XYZ file of C-alpha atoms in Angstrom:
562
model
C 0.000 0.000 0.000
C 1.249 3.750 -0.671
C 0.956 5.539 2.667
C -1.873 8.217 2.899
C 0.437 10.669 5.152
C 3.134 12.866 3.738
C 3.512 16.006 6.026
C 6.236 17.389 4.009
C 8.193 18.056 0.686
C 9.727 15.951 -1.581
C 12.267 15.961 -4.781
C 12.477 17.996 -7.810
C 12.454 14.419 -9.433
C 14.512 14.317 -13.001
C 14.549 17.618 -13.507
C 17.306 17.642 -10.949
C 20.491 15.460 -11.965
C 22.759 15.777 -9.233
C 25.943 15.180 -11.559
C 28.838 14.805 -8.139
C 27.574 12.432 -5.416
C 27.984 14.137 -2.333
C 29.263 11.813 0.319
C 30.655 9.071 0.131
C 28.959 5.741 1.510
C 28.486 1.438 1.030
C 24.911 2.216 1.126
C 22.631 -0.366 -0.579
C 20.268 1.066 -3.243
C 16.505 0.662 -2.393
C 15.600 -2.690 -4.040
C 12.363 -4.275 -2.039
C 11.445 -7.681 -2.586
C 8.706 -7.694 -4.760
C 6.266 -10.389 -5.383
C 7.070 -12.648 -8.123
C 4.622 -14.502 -10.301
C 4.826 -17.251 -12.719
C 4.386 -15.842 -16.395
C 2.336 -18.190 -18.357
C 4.141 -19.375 -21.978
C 1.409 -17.474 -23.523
C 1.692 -14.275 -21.805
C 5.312 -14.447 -21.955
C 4.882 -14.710 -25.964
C 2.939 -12.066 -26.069
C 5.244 -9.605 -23.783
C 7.937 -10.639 -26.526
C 5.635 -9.615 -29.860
C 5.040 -6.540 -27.993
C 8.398 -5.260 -27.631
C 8.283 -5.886 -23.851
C 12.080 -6.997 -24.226
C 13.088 -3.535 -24.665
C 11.907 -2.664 -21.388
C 13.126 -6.276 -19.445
C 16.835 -5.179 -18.515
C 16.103 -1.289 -16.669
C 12.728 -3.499 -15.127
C 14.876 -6.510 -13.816
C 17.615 -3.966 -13.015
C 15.274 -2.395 -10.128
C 16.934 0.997 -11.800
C 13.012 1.949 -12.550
C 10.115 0.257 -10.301
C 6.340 0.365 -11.506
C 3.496 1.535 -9.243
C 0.842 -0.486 -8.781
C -2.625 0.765 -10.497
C -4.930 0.165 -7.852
C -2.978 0.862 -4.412
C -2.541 4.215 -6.937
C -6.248 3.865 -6.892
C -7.108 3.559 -3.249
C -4.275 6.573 -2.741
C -6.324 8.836 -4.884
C -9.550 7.706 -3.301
C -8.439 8.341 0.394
C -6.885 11.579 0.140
C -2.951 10.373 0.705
C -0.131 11.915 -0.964
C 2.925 10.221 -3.077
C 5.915 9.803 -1.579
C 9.379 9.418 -2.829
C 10.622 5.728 -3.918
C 12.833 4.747 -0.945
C 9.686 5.501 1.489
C 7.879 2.693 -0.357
C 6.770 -0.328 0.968
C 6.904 -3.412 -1.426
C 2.900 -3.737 -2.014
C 3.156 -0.360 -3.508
C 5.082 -1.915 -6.476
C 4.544 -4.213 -9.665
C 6.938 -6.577 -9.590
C 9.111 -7.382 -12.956
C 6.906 -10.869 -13.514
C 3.628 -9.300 -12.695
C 3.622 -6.938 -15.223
C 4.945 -9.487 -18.060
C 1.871 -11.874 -17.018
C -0.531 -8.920 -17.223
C -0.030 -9.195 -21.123
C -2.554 -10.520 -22.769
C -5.043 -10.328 -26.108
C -7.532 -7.584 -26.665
C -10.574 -7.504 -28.798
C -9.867 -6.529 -32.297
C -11.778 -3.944 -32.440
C -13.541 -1.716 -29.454
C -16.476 0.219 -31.110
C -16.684 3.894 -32.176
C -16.607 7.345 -30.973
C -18.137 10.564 -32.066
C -14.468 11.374 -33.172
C -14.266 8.302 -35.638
C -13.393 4.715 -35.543
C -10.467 3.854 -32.749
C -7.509 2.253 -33.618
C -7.184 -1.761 -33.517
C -5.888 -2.125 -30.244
C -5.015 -5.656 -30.276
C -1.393 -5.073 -29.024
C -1.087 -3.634 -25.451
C 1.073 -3.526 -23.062
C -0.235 -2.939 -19.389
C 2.163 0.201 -18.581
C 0.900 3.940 -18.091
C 3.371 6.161 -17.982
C 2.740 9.778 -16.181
C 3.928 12.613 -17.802
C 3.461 15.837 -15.295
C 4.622 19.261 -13.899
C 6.170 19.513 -10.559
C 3.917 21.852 -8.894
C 6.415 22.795 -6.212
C 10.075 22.857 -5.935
C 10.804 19.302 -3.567
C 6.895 17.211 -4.308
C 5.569 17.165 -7.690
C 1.726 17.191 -6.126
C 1.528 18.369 -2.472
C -1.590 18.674 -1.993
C -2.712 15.654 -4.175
C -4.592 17.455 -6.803
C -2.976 15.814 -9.811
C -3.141 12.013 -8.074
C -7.050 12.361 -7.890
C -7.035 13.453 -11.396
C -4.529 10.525 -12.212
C -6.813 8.067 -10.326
C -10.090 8.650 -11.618
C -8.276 8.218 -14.967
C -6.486 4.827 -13.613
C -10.149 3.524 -12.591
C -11.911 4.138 -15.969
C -8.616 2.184 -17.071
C -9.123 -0.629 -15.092
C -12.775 -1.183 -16.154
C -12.411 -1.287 -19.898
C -13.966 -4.293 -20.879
C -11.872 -4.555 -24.413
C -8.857 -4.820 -22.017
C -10.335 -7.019 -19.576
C -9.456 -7.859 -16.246
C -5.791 -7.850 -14.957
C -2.819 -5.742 -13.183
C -2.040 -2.617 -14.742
C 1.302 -1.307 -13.409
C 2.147 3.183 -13.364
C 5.486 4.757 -13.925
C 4.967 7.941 -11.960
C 9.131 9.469 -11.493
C 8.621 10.818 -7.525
C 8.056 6.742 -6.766
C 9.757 5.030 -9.304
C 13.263 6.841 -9.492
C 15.318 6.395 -6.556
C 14.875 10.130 -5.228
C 17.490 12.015 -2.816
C 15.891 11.549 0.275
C 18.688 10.311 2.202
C 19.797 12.099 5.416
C 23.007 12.279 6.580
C 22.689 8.703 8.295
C 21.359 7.377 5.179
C 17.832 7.238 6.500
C 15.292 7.627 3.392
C 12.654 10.742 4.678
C 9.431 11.881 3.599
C 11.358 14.914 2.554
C 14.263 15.208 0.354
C 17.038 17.539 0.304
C 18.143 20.208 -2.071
C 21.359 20.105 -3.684
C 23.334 23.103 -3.110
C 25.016 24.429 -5.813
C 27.651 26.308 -4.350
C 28.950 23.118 -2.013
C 29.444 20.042 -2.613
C 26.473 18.268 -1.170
C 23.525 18.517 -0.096
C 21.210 20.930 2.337
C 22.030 19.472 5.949
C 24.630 17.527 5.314
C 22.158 14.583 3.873
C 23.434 11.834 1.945
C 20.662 12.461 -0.983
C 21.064 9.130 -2.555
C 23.790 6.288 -1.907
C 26.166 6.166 -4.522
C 24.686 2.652 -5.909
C 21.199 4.634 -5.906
C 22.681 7.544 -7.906
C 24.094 4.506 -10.592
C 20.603 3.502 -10.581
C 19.134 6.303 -10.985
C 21.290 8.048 -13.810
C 20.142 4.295 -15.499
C 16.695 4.757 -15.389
C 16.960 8.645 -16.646
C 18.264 6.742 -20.109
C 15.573 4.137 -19.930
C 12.891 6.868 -19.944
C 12.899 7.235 -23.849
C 11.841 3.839 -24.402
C 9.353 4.023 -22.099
C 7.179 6.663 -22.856
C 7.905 6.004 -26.787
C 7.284 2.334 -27.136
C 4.501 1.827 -28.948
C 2.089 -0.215 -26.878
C 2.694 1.668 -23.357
C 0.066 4.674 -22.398
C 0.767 7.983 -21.559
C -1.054 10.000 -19.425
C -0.226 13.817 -18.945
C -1.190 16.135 -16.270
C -1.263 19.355 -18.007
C -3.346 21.274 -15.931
C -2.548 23.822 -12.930
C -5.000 23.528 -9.781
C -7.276 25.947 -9.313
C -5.458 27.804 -6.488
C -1.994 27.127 -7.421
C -1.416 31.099 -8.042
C -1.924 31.492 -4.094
C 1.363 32.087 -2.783
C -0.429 30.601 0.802
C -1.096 27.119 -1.063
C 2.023 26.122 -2.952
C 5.400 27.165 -2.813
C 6.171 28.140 -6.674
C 9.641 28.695 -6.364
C 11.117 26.362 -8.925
C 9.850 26.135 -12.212
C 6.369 27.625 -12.893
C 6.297 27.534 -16.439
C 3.504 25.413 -18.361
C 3.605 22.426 -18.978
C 4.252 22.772 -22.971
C 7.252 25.063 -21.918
C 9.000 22.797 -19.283
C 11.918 20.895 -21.297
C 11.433 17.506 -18.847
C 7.426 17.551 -20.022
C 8.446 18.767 -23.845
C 10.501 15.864 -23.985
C 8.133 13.313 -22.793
C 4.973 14.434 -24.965
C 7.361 14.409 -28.121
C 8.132 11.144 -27.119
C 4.651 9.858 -26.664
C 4.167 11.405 -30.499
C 7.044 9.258 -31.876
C 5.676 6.036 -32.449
C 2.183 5.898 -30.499
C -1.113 6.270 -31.143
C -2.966 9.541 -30.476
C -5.418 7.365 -28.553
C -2.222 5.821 -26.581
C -0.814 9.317 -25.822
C -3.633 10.891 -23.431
C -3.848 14.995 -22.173
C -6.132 14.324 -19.044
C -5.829 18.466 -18.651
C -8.644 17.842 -21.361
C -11.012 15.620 -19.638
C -14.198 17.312 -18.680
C -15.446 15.100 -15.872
C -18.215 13.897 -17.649
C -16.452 10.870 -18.383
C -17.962 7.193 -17.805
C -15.814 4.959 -19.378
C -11.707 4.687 -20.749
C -12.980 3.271 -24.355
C -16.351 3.354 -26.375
C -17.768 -0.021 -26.539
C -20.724 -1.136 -28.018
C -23.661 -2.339 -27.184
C -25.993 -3.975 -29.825
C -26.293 -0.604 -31.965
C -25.727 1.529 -29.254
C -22.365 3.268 -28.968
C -21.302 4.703 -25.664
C -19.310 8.000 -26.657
C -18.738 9.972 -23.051
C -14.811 7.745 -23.376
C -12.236 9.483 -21.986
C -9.857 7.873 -24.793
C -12.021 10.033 -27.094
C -11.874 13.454 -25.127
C -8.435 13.386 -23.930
C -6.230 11.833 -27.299
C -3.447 14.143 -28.444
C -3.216 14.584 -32.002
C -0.379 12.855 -34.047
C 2.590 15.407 -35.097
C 5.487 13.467 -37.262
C 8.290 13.387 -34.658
C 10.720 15.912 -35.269
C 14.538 15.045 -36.138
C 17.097 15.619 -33.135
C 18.211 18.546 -34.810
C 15.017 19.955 -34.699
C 14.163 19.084 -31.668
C 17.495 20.675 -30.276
C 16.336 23.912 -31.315
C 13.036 23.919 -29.580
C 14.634 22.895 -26.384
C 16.336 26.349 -26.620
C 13.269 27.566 -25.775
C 11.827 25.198 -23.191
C 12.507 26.143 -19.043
C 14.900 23.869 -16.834
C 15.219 23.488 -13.239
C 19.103 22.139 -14.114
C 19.501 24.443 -17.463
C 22.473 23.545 -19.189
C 22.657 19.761 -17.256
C 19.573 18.637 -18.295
C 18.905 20.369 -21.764
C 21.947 18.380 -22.920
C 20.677 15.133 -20.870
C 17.484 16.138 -22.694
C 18.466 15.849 -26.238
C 20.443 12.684 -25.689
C 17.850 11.104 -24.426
C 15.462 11.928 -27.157
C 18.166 11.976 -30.133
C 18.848 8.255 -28.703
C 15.496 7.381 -28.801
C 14.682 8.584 -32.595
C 17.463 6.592 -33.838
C 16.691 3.402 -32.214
C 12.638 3.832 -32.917
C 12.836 5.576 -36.287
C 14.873 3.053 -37.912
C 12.266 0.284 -36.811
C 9.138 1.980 -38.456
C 7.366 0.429 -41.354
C 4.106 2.151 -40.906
C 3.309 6.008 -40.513
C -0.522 6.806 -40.592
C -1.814 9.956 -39.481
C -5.658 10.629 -39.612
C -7.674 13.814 -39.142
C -4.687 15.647 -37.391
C -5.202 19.091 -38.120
C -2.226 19.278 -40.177
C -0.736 21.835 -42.772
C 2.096 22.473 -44.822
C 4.241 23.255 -41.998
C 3.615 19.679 -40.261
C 4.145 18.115 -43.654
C 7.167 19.754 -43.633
C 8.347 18.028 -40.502
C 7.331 14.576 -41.714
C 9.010 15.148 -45.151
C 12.323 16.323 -42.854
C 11.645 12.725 -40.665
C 11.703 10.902 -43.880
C 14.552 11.848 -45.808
C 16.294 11.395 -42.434
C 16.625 7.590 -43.115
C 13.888 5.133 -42.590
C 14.777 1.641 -44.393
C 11.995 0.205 -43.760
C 9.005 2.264 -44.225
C 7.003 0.329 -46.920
C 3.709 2.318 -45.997
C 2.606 6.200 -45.317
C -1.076 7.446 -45.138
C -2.200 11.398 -44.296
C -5.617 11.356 -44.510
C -8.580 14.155 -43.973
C -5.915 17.308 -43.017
C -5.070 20.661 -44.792
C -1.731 19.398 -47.244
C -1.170 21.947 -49.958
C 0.776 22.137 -52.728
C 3.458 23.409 -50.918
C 3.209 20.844 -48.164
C 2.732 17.174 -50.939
C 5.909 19.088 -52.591
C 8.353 18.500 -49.857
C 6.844 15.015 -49.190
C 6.987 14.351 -52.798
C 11.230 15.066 -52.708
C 11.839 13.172 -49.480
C 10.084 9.934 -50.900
C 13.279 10.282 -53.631
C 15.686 11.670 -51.858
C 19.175 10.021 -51.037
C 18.214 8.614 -47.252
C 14.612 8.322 -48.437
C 12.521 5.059 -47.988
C 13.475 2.940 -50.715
C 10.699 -0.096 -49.900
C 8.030 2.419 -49.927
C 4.449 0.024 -51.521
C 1.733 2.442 -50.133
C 1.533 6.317 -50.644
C -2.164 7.625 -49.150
C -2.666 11.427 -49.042
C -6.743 11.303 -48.987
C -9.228 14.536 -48.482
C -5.961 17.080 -48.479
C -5.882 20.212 -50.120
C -3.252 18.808 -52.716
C -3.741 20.744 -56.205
C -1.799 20.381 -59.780
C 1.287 21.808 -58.919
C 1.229 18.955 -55.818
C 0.501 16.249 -58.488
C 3.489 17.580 -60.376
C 6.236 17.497 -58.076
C 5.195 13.936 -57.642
C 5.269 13.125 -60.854
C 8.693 14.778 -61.560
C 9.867 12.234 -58.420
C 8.862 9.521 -60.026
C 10.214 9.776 -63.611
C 13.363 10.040 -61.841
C 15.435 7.316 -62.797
C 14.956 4.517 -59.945
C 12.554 6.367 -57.861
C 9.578 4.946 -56.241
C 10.102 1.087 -58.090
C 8.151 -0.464 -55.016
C 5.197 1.861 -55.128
C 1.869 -0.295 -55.258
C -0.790 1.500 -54.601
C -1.220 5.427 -54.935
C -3.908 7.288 -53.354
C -4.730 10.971 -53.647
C -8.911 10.976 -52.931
C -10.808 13.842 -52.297
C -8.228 16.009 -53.333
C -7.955 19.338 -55.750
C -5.982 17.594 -58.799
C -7.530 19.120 -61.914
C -6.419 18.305 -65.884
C -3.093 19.607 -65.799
C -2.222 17.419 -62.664
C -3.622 14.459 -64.332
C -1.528 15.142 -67.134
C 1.625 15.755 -65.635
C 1.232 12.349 -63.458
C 0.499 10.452 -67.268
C 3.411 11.603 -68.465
C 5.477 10.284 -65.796
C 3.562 7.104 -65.881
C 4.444 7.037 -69.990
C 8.358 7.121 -68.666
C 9.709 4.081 -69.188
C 10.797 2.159 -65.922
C 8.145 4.458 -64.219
C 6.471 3.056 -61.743
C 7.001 -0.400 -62.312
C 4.583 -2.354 -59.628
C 1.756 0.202 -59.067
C -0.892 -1.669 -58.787
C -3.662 0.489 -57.665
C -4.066 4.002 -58.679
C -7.060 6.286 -56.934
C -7.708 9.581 -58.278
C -11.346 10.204 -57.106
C -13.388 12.964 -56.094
C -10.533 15.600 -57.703
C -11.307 17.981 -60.379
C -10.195 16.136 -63.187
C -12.616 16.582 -66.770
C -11.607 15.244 -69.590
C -8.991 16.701 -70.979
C -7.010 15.147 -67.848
C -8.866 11.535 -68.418
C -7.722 11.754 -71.771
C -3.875 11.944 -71.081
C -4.448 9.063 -68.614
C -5.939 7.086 -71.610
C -2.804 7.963 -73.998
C -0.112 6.807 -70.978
C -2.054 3.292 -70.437
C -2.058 2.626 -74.244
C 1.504 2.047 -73.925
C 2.230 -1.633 -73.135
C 5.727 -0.285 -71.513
C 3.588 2.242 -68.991
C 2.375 1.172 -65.308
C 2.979 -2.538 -66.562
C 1.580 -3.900 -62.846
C -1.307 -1.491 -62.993
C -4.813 -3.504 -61.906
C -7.320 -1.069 -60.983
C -7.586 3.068 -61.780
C -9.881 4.936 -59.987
C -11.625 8.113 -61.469
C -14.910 8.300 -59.648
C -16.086 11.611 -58.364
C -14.467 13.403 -61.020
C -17.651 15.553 -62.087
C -15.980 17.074 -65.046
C -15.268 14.006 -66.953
C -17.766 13.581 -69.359
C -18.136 10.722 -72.421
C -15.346 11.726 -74.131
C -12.656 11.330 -71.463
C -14.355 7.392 -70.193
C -14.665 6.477 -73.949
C -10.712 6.914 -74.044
C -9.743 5.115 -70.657
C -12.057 2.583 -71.767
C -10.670 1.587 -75.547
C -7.112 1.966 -73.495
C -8.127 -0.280 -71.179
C -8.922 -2.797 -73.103
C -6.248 -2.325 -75.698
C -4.175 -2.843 -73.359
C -5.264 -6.075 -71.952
C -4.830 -5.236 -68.472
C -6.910 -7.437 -65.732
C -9.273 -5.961 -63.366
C -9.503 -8.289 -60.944
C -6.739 -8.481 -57.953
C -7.220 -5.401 -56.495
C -4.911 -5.770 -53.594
C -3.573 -9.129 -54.282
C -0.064 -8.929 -52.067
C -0.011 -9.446 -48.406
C 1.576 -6.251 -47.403
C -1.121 -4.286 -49.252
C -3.905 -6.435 -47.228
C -2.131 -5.354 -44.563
C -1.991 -1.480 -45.666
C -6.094 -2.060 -45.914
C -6.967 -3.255 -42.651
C -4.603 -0.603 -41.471
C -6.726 1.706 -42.798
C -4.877 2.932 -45.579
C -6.689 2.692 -48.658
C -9.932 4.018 -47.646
């Protein structure tokens, strides 16, 4: 159980990296003995699909300890306050086993929200992760405000039928970090002590943390990356301020008082959460309303139960930004440490995006509010180097001209995706001089030679788009396995169907080519379907086999070619 009684402050948490240990000692570092389980073959297989081995060697290290959701629960519930790690007693924890046994198989698919269809969330692993301000200088929460907020969240969790019943386990940093609340006979306190910058300890003479715990400690701050970006963990952040934390009488805002977007720790972890996850994975509970009855919409018979807190509280998907990039922005983000942690900071993210990035096959982003200047970002994350990304879908967002155009030259350019089968930009803003760019990229010699299925629905590609992307289909060696190529609801007539017809007389142009889609083209009259017709047919091309590879099946169910 987490004690209910905590009378007075606690640690600045990662924000402060004590880089010099203070005084020396043969302390032992805070390791209870936790509860071990037996991990059924099954679960065990699953942990392993779900990347869980990423996370086994800073878990069976006892460098990072997960809380356990309910006693979080009952916490919240009674009014207590979190207190730093070493205060702990072992029934507060998840021990390494339980959390590997919690694994197990969700439903395939959950039901629907107001906001659209949820992602399949058949892989899961049972870790939140808190992302949160420290509202004072020495105890992220004194008061408790954000651990009620944090446990009503945790109990709508817990009662999600698609995830069924089982131990869910919390990373929250005050309890899972060895913290420096070590006095100067080594005693671990409710409080912990301030490290004084012009000595060469601590305030009192404490110990802070035994030299083993400091180790520890410095090896969890590394592990943090993979935690909060692994795919199939959840984050939760605690964005908001409480109501009367401006009342010099209720909290002590000395530290850091800067928002939550502006603190570099909190920057850090939402960009993380962004990397790889889900928008319904990565949660802002500063969003919830209260209103909430359930974690997930499920549904029953017809009915569809929308008040989800998934729903309200999702962050939208960003591409994540190249360490370079992010760099910069930490220039403007607020530290507790300043120079210390901004460069602790960007290793730990920089690490992170090489490890993750490099991994990715899949980047889908729908209905994410996005412009040129995000495309921009993604186009940048691209042509960093991804070897093997074989699929990429923005749908239903504001992509421009300007915006396709920079995607367009990272698909082609030198560390660009050379596996790439899929290309979806649906209901976008994408015009002719869009389609152009990408037809330029792939007449290039050798560009785009995987590319099976195109998609640019509900777009703004008129005739001279149209044309521009037949005469780079007409190039020889153009295109050489599209199979699948959807150009409907643009503003093609037919003019723009005609040029189509000309490229696909050619026995030498889009030789793989199955299916063309033209539908929703209102300005294509007779003329143009007489042409694509007689072409058609000249041509001798099949039309059935839509999808017929694997990997495109798998592009469909992900939602791809919609």
């Amino acid at each position: 159980m987490l004690s209910a009684a905590c009378q007075c402050q606690c640690s600045e948490g990662p924000a402060q990296v004590v880089e010099h240990v203070a005084v020396p000692n043969e302390g032992l570092p805070h390791l209870p003995q936790l509860l071990e389980v037996e991990v059924p073959e099954e679960r065990q297989r699953l942990w392993v699909e779900r990347g869980g081995l990423e996370l086994d060697p800073v878990l069976a290290s006892g460098a990072l300890l997960l809380l356990d959701a309910g006693s979080l629960i009952q916490l919240a519930s009674s009014g207590g306050i979190l207190q730093p790690r070493q205060t702990l007693p072992p029934a507060a924890f998840a021990s390494h086993s339980t959390v590997r046994a919690a694994t197990h198989q969700v439903p395939e698919t959950i039901g629907q929200s107001q906001k659209g269809a949820f992602p399949l969330f058949t892989a899961v692993l049972r870790i939140v992760c808190v992302s949160h301000c420290w509202l004072q200088p020495r105890h992220p929460d004194p008061l408790g405000y954000n651990l009620r907020v944090l446990g009503r969240a945790l109990a709508l969790l817990l009662r999600a039928d698609a995830f069924g019943p089982g131990v869910w386990s919390v990373f929250f940093d005050l309890c899972g970090l060895h913290q420096a609340c070590r006095d100067r006979e080594g005693i671990p306190q409710q409080r912990t002590f301030a490290w004084l910058e012009d000595d060469s300890g601590f305030a009192d003479g404490a110990v802070g943390r035994f030299i083993s715990e400091e180790m520890l400690f410095k090896e969890a701050l590394t592990s943090l990356g993979i935690l909060y970006s692994h795919p199939h963990t959840i984050v939760f952040m605690l964005t908001q301020f409480p109501p009367d934390y401006d009342d010099p009488g209720v909290y002590d805002r000395s530290g850091n008082v800067e928002s939550y977007m502006n603190r570099g720790w909190c920057f850090m972890e939402l960009s993380l959460a962004r990397m790889v996850k889900h928008s319904h994975f990565s949660l802002d509970l500063g969003r919830a309303t209260g209103a909430e009855e359930v974690f997930l919409a499920t549904t029953d018979g017809n009915r569809v139960r929308d008040s989800c807190l998934a729903g309200t509280c999702a962050v939208s998907q960003l591409a994540p930004a190249i360490p370079e990039a992010f760099e910069a922005s930490l220039e403007r983000k607020i530290f507790t440490a300043g120079k210390v942690d901004r460069l602790r900071v960007a290793g730990i993210y920089s690490d992170t995006f090489k490890s993750r990035i490099c991994k990715i096959s899949l980047l889908h982003y729908v209905s994410s509010g996005w412009g040129d200047s995000e495309a921009g970002q993604l186009a940048d994350l691209i042509a960093s180097g991804m070897p093997k990304l074989w699929g990429l879908g923005v749908i239903d967002s504001r992509i421009g001209d300007d915006g396709f155009a920079k995607l367009s030259e990272a698909l082609v350019a030198p560390g660009g995706p050379q596996a790439l089968e899929g290309l979806v930009v649906n209901h976008n803003a994408v015009g002719d001089r869009g389609a152009a760019r990408l037809a330029e990229a792939a007449a290039e010699p050798g560009a785009l030679r995987s590319l099976r299925g195109l998609a640019l629905i509900g777009n703004r590609v008129g005739d001279e788009g149209a044309a521009r992307l037949a005469a780079a289909a007409a190039t020889p060696g153009a295109l050489p396995a599209l199979e699948a190529l959807n150009l409907a609801g643009n503003g093609i007539g037919d003019r723009g169907a005609r040029a189509l017809a000309d490229a696909l007389a050619s026995p030498e142009a889009l030789p793989s080519l199955r299916r063309l889609v033209l539908s929703g083209n209102a300005r294509v009259g007779g003329a143009g379907r007489d042409a694509l017709q007689v072409a058609w047919a000249a041509a001798s091309r099949p039309t059935e086999g839509e999808f017929p590879s694997v990997r495109n099946q798998e592009m469909l169910q992900a939602g791809l070619f919609v």
